[in-house]
Structure formats: C-alpha cells, structure tokens
C-alpha positions as MATLAB code, in Angstrom:
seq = 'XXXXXXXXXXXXXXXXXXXXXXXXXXXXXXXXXXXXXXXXXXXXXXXXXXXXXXXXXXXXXXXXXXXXXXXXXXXXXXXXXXXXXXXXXXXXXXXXXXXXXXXXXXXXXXXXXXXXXXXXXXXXXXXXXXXXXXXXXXXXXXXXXXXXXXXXXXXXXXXXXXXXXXXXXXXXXXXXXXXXXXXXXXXXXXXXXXXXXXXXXXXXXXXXXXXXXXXXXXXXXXXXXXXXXXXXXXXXXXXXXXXXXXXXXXXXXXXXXXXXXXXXXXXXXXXXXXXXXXXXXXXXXXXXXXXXXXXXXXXXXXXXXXXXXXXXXXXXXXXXXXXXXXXXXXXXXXXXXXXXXXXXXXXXXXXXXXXXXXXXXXXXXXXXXXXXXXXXXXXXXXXXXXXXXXXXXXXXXXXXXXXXXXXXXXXXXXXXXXXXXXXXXXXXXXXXXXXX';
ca = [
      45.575   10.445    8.026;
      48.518    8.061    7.809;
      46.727    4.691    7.537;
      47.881    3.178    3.713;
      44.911    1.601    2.491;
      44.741   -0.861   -0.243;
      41.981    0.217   -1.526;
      39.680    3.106   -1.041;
      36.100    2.877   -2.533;
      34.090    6.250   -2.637;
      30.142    5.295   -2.921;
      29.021    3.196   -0.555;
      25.868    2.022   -2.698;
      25.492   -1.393   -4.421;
      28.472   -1.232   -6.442;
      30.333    0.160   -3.681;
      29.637   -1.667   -0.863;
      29.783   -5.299   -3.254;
      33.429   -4.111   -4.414;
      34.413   -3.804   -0.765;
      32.941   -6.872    0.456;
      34.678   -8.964   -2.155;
      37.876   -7.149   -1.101;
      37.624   -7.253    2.623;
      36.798  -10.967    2.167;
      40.554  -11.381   -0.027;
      42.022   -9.892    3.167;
      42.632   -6.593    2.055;
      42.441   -3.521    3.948;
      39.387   -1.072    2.407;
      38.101    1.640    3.417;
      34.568    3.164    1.877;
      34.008    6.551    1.982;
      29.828    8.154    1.770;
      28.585   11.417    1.430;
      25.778   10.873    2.600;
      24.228    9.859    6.756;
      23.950    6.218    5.853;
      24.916    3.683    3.091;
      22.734    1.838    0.519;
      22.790    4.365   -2.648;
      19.022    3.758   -4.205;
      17.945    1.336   -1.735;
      16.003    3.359    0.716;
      13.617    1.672    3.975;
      11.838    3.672    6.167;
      10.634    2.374    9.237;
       7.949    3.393   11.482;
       7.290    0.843   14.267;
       6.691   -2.584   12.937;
       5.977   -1.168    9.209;
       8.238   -1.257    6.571;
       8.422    0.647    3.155;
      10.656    0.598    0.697;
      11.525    4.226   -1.186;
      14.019    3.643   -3.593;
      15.051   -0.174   -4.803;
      12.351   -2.441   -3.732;
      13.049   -6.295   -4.198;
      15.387   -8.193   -6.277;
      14.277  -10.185   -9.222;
      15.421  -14.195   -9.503;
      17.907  -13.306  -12.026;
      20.025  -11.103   -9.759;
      22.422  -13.997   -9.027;
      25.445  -11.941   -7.797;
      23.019   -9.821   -5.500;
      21.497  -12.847   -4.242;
      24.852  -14.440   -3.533;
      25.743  -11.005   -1.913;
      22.682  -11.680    0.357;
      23.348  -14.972    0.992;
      27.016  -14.023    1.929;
      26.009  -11.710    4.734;
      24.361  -14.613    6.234;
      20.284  -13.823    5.433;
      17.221  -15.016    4.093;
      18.667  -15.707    0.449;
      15.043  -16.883   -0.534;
      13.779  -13.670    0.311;
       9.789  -12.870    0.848;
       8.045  -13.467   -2.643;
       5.561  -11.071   -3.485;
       3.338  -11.055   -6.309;
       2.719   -7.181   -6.681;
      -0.632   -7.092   -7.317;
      -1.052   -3.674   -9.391;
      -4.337   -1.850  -10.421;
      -4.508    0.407  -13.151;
      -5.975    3.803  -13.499;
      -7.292    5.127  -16.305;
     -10.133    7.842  -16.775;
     -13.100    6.282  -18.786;
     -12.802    2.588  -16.731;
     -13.157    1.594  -13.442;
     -10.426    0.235  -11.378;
      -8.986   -2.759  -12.747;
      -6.222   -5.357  -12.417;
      -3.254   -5.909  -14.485;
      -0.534   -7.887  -12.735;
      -0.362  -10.813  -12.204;
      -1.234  -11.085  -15.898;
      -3.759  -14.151  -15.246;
      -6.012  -11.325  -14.015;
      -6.165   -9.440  -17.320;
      -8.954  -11.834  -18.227;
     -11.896  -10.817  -15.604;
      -9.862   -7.084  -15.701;
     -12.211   -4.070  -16.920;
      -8.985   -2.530  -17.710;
      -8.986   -3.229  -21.132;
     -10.955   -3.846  -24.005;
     -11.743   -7.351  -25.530;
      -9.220   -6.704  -28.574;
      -6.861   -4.804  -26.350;
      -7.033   -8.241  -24.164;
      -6.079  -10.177  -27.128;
      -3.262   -7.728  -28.341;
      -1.716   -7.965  -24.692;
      -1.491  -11.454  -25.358;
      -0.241  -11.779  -28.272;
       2.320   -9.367  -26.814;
       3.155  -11.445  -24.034;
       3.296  -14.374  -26.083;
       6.566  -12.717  -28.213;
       7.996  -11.009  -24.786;
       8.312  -14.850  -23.838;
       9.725  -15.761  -26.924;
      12.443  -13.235  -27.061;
      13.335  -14.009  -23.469;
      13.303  -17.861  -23.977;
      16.177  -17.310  -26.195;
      18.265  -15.545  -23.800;
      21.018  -17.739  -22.056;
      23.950  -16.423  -20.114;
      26.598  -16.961  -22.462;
      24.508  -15.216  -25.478;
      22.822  -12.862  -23.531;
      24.885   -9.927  -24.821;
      24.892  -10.629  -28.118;
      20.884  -10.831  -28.097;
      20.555   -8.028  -26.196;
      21.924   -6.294  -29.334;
      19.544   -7.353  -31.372;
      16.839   -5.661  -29.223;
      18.931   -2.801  -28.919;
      17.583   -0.598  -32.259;
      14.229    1.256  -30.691;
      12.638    2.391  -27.830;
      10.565    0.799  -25.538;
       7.507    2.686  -26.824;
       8.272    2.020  -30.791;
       8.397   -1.629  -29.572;
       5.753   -1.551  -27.363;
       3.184   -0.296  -29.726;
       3.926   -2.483  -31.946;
       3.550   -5.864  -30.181;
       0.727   -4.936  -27.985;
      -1.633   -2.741  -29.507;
      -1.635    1.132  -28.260;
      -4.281    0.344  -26.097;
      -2.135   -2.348  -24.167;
       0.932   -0.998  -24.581;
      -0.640    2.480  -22.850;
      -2.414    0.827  -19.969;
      -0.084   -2.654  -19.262;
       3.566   -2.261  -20.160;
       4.168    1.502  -19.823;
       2.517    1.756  -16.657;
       4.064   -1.104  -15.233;
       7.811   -0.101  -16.440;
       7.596    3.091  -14.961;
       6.034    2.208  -11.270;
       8.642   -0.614  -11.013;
      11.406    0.582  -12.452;
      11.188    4.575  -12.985;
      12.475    4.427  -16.502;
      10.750    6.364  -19.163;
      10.113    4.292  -21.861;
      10.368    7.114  -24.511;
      13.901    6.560  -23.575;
      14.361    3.284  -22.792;
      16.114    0.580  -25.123;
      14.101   -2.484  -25.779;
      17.458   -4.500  -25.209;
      16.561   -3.952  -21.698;
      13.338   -5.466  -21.617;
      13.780   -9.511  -22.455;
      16.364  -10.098  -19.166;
      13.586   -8.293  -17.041;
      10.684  -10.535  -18.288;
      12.782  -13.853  -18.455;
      13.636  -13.188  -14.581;
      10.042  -12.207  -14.024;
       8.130  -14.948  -16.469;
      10.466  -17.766  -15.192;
      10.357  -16.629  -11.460;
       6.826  -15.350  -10.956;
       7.990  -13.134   -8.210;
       9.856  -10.069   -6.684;
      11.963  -11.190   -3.683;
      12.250   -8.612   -0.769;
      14.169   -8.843    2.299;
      11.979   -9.466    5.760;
      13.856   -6.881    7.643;
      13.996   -4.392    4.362;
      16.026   -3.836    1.740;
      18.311   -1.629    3.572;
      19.484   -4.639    6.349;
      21.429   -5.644    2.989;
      23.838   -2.412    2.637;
      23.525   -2.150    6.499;
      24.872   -5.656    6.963;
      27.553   -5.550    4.113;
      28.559   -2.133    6.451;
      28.777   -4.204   10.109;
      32.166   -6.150    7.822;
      33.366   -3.510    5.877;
      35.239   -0.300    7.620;
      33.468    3.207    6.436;
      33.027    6.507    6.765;
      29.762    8.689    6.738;
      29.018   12.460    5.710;
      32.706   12.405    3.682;
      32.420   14.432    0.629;
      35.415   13.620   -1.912;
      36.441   16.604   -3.700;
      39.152   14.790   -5.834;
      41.263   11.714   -6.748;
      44.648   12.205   -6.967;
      47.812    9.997   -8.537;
      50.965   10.057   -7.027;
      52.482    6.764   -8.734;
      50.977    3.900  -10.419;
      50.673    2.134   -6.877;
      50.220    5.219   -4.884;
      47.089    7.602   -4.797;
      46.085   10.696   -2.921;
      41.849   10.794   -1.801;
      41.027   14.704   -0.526;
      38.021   15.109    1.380;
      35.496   16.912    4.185;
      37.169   14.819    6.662;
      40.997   14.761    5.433;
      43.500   13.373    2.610;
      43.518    9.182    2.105;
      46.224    7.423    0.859;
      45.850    3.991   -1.162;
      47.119    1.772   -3.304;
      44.044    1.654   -5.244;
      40.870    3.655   -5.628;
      37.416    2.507   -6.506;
      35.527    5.326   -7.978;
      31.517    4.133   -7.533;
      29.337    7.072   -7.674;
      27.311    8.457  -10.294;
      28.896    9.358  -13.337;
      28.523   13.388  -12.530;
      29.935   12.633   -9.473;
      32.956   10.473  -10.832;
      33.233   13.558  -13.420;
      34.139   15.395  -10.903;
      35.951   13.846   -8.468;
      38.602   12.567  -11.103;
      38.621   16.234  -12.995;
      39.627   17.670   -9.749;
      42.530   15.781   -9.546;
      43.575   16.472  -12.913;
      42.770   13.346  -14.362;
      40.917   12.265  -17.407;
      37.383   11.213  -17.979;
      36.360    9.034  -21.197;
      33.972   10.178  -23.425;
      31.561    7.413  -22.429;
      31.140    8.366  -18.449;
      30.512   11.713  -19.897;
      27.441   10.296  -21.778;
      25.741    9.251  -19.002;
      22.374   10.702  -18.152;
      19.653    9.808  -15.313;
      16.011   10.408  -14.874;
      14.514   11.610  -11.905;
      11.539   10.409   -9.338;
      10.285   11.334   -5.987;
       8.784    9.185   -4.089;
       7.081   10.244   -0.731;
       4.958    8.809    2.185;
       1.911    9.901    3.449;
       1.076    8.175    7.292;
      -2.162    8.449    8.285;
      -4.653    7.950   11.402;
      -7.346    6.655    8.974;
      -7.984    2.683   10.106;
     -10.869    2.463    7.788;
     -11.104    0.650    4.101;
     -10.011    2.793    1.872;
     -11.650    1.095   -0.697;
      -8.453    0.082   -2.795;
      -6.721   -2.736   -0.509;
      -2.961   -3.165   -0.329;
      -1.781   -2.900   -3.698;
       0.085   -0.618   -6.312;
      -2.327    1.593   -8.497;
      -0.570    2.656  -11.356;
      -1.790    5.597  -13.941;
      -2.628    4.620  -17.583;
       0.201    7.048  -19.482;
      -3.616    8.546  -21.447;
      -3.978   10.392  -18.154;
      -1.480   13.312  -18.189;
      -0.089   13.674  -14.604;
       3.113   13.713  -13.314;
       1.792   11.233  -10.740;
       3.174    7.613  -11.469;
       1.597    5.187   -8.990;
       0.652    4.885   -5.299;
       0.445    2.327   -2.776;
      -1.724    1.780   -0.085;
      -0.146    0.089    3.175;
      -2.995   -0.884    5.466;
      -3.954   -3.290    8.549;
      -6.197   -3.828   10.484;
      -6.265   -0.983   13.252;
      -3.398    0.400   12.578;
      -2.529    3.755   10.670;
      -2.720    3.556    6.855;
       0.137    4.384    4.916;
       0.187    6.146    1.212;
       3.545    5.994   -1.065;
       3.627    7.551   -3.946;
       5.727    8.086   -6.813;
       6.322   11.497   -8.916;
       8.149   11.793  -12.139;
      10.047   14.582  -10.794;
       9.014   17.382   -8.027;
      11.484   20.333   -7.712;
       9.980   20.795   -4.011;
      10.318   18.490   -1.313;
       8.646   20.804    1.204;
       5.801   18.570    2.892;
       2.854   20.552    2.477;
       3.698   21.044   -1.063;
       3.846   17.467   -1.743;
       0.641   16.729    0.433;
      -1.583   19.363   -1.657;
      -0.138   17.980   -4.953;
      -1.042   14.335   -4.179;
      -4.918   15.487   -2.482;
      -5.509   17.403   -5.622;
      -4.280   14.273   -8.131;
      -6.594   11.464   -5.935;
      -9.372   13.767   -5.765;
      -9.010   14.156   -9.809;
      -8.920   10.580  -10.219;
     -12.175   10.322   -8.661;
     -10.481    8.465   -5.293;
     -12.502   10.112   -2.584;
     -11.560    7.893    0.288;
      -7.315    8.064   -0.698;
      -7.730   11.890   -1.207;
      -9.337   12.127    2.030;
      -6.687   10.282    3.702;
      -3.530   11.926    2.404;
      -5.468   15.095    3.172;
      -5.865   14.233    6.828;
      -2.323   12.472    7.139;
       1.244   14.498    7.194;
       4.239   13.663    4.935;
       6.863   11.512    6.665;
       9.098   11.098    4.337;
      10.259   11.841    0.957;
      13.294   11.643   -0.815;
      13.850   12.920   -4.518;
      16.296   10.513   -6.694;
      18.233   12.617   -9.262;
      20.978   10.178   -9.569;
      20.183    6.904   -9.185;
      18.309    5.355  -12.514;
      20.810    5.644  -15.443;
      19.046    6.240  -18.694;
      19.565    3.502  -21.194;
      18.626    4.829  -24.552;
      18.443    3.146  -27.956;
      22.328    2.256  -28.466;
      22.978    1.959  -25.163;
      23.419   -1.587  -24.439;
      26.238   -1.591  -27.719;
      27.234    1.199  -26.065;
      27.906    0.301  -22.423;
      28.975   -3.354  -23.677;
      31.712   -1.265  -26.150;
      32.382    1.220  -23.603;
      35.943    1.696  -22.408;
      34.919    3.821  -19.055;
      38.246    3.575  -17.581;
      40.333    4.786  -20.684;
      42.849    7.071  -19.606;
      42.610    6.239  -16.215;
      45.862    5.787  -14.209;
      46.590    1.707  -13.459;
      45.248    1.600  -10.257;
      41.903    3.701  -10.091;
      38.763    1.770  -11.376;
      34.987    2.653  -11.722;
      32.318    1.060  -10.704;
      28.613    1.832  -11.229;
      24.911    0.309  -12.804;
      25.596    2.525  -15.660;
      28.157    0.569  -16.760;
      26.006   -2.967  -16.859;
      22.688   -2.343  -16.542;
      20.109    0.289  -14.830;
      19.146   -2.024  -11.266;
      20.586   -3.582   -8.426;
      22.175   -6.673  -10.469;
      24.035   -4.421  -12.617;
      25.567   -2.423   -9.387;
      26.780   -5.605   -7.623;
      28.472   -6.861  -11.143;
      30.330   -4.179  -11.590;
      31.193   -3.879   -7.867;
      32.446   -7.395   -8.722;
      34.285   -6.925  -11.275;
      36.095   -3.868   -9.918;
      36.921   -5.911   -6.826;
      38.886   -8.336   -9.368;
      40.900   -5.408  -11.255;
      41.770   -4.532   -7.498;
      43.245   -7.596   -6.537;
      45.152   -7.591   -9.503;
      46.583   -4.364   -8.990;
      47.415   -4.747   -5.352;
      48.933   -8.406   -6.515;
      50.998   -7.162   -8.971;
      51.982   -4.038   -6.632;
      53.330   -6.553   -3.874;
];
C-alpha cells in the first residue's frame, strides 16, 4: 500500500472515530483501521424490525459536552430522547419496588423507613459534593474524593441498607463498574450530570447511528488486525497488518491498553508503566426475543438485583408493546460461555429463583438473539486512579509522532473516549504542522 497517510488511527471506537473526525475536518488525510465487522467500540444496537436495544453504551449523560458536540457535528438530534430509566429493585425478603427516579423511594417497599431516611441523607451530601464541582476545579476535587472505594463511601453516607439496595445496584446496571473497585472520585461528575439534568439522552435511531455516521466522513477499514507499530523517522511510521503495511506521518494508537501493549511491543517500541496498569472488568449482556405478547407483570423497565442476593445476574430489562414480541436483556457480571442455550438455561433458572414466574416463562419459551461479552471495554478506576490517570504520562517514551488515545486515560464512559480522541487529534495537527 503506497498511499502516505497523515495519520493512521487503529480503534475505530469513541476515541477513535472522535480523533479522526476532528482530523478529517482540519483537512487531513486519515485513515482508521478496526478489527472488528463494524465500528463503535462499546456502543453496541441491535435491531430487529422497528425495535431497538442498546448492548453496550446506552445514552449519554448532559455533561458529555464533547460527545454531544460530536453528535451535533454529524448533523443529528443533539437533544437526544430523554429517558427517565425507571429501575425496580430486587431483593429477596421485599416485593418489587422502585428506586429511580429517586422521588419514588417514598411510596417504594424497597426499603425500610430508616433505610429511606439514610438514602436521603445520602443524597443530600452526593448533591453537595457535586454542587462544588465546576469545570475549571473539577480535577482538583476529584482528588479529594479519590482516597476509598465506592463501597467504603457508600456505606458510610447511606446506611448499608441503602447503600446495598440503591447505589450499588444502580452503579453496576448503568455503568458495569464494581464498586469494590471503584474510586469515589468518580462518583460526584456522574451525579452532578444526572441531579442537574434529570435524564439519560439516547439517540432515536440508536446509539450506533453515532459511530456509523462519524464512519459515512471518515475513510476506514474493517476486519484489519494490527500486529505492530513501527518508526521509521520522527515523521515517518510503518502500520503492519491482516490486510498489508500503512505508512503515515502519524499514528493514533486507540485501543485498549492490552491491545496498545501489544501493538507498540511488536514494533519494538516502549510502553509506560502506566498503560501497563490498566485493568478492565467484564459483563455480558444478552437478549432474549420472545413470542410472548402478554403482561409480563413487570412493565418496561430495568430490574436491578439488591447486591444481598448473590448472583452473578446484574439486571434485566423488559422491552414490550402491545402485540408485538417481548424482548428480555440482561446483564451478567461475566459468563465464560456465550453458547445460546447456555445463556438461556442460566437466565430461566435465575428468574425462576427470584420468584418471576411470568419472565422465567418467557425467556424459557424465547431463543437468544444476541449476546456479546465485553472484556475490554470498562476500564477499572480504583482508589488512586483519578491522581493516577490525571499524573499519568501514557505516552512516555513514545516516538514524536505516535499518540494514544483511550477512556482509560480520562475517565471510564463515552465522555472520556471522545476527550481523549480530542485531544489526540490536537497533538496530531501539531505534529503534521510542524512536519510540513
């Protein structure tokens, strides 16, 4: 391949496919390279007919400005669909009962009458702490909150109780991240954008139109593994892969960090100690279509499972209308098979434990449709990690004109990918500037 590229970007996720679109818009002359049959990284629709589900990323918050700009760029709906994700918790010893929007705790036989009263008073500081944020302190608060885990924190301002059937549930169904191992730093931006906002925004065609309109600009390639990153000169650099060598100016390295490991390793080059530290959990979410029109008896919402209940089961949602097939997704901490039938008997079993007759009955007469296990996709952000990442010198030792982009390096959700995309867009255009 003789094209000379100015840049070549390898990912063609978030921070990927932002990097390039900043790029192509500055008129230069990119090239993205995916692995995989189609672009998006974590954000995942599948479509069946007129019904649309989201299985990885599944709205943006209000405070994902550069991700709502990148929305707004590619000519869509930058106002989005609100939602207010009406979730219902499960726990064993109480009936089905509401917990989001928090105005329903009150008439909720979720929780106790103290429990109530703890959740409050937990709110109450959450709101405090994220009053105090503004964007030019931000990092220095996050800091602050950046010295115990999301359960030592939890605990403490809401009451076990609340903590167990509120915020841990919540965390993990919306964001996958285990809160034994979750900073507290990252909690006040989340609850300012969601306190302040009231809403998730999702996209009326589904998240994926965003990566797959970003890809109608931006030239790429699908099914291209890179194997390594090679320098031949400050300004000139060598790409191997499936499909053939790339030459560029620049390189944009935004894939995971075990990925970027070893794509730069295996072209001799070094890795900091920082991208090494990286680590991700793991989820699979899967979806269960079935013929059953009927009421299932649980309406369209999230159910969530108090963390008392040991299960490796994280929440489902039902997707139903009227005469139309009902739809289950549900979300696993981790599941080493994908194989369909496995999946299907693990989720009948878990509904019919939870006492769920009518669910159980319909994932049991339904069939798997999809399911996708993430292995790579939701950095963990431990206790440290937000000094850490903010500290971080990912690129040290890097030659002048390859760059990383990635969530890990900002912040575990789509806002963090498109910032760094951003940012690694600008380090481009300096390099190719300073190269002409």
């Amino acid at each position: 391949m003789n094209t000379m590229y100015d840049c070549i970007i390898i990912g063609g996720g978030m921070a990927g496919l932002t990097c390039a679109a900043h790029l192509t818009d500055s008129g230069l002359h990119v090239k993205v390279l995916e692995k995989n049959d189609r672009l998006g990284g974590r954000i995942r629709s599948f479509y069946d007919e007129d019904v649309t589900i989201e299985t990885g990323a599944s709205f943006l918050a209000g405070f994902y400005e550069t991700a709502h700009k990148l929305v707004k760029d590619c000519g869509m709906d930058a106002s989005s669909q609100k939602d207010s994700q009406e979730t219902w918790l499960y726990r064993p010893t109480k009936p089905l009962g509401p917990i989001w929007p928090l105005s329903a705790l009150k008439a909720s036989p979720s929780l106790s009458r103290a429990g109530e009263l703890r959740a409050l008073r937990g709110v109450v500081s959450m709101l405090f702490d994220a009053k105090r944020l503004t964007t030019p302190a931000i990092t220095r608060e996050l800091k602050r909150f950046d010295n115990e885990t999301v359960v030592t924190w939890g605990e403490k301002a809401f009451g076990k109780e609340a903590y167990q059937n509120v915020l841990e549930p919540m965390v993990r169904a919306l964001f996958f991240w285990d809160c034994a191992h979750t900073s507290r730093g990252l909690v006040p931006p989340i609850i300012k954008g969601v306190m302040e906002d009231r809403h998730f925004y999702r996209l009326p065609s589904g998240m994926s139109s965003l990566p797959s309109a970003i890809g109608d600009k931006v030239p790429h390639a699908l099914n291209t593994q890179v194997d390594a990153v090679r320098a031949e000169s400050p300004h000139l650099y060598r790409v191997d892969t499936s499909q053939g060598t790339f030459s560029a100016k620049s390189v944009v390295v935004a894939s995971p960090a075990q990925d970027a490991i070893r794509i730069l390793t295996g072209g001799g080059l070094h890795c900091s100690k920082s991208l090494n530290a990286i680590d991700y959990s793991s989820v699979t979410v899967g979806i269960i279509k079935t013929s059953v029109s009927d009421d299932l008896g649980v309406g369209n919402r999230t159910i969530v499972i108090s963390s008392e209940y040991v299960t490796p089961l994280v929440a489902i949602k039902v997707i139903q209308t009227k005469s139309k097939p009902a739809y289950i997704r549900f979300y696993w901490r981790a599941q080493g098979s994908l194989e369909q039938q496995h999946l299907q008997r693990e989720l009948v079993n878990q509904l019919t434990r939870m006492n769920l007759p009518s669910v159980a009955d319909a994932a049991r007469r339904g069939e798997v449709v999809d399911a996708v296990r993430w292995d790579t996709a939701i950095p963990v952000f431990d206790v440290g990690s937000v000094t850490r990442t903010t500290a971080a010198r990912f690129e040290d030792g890097l030659p002048p004109g390859v760059f990383l982009a990635g969530d890990y390096m900002k912040a575990p959700h789509l806002e963090g990918a498109a910032v760094s995309g951003v940012q690694a867009a600008t380090r481009v255009l300096a390099h190719v500037s300073d190269y002409t």
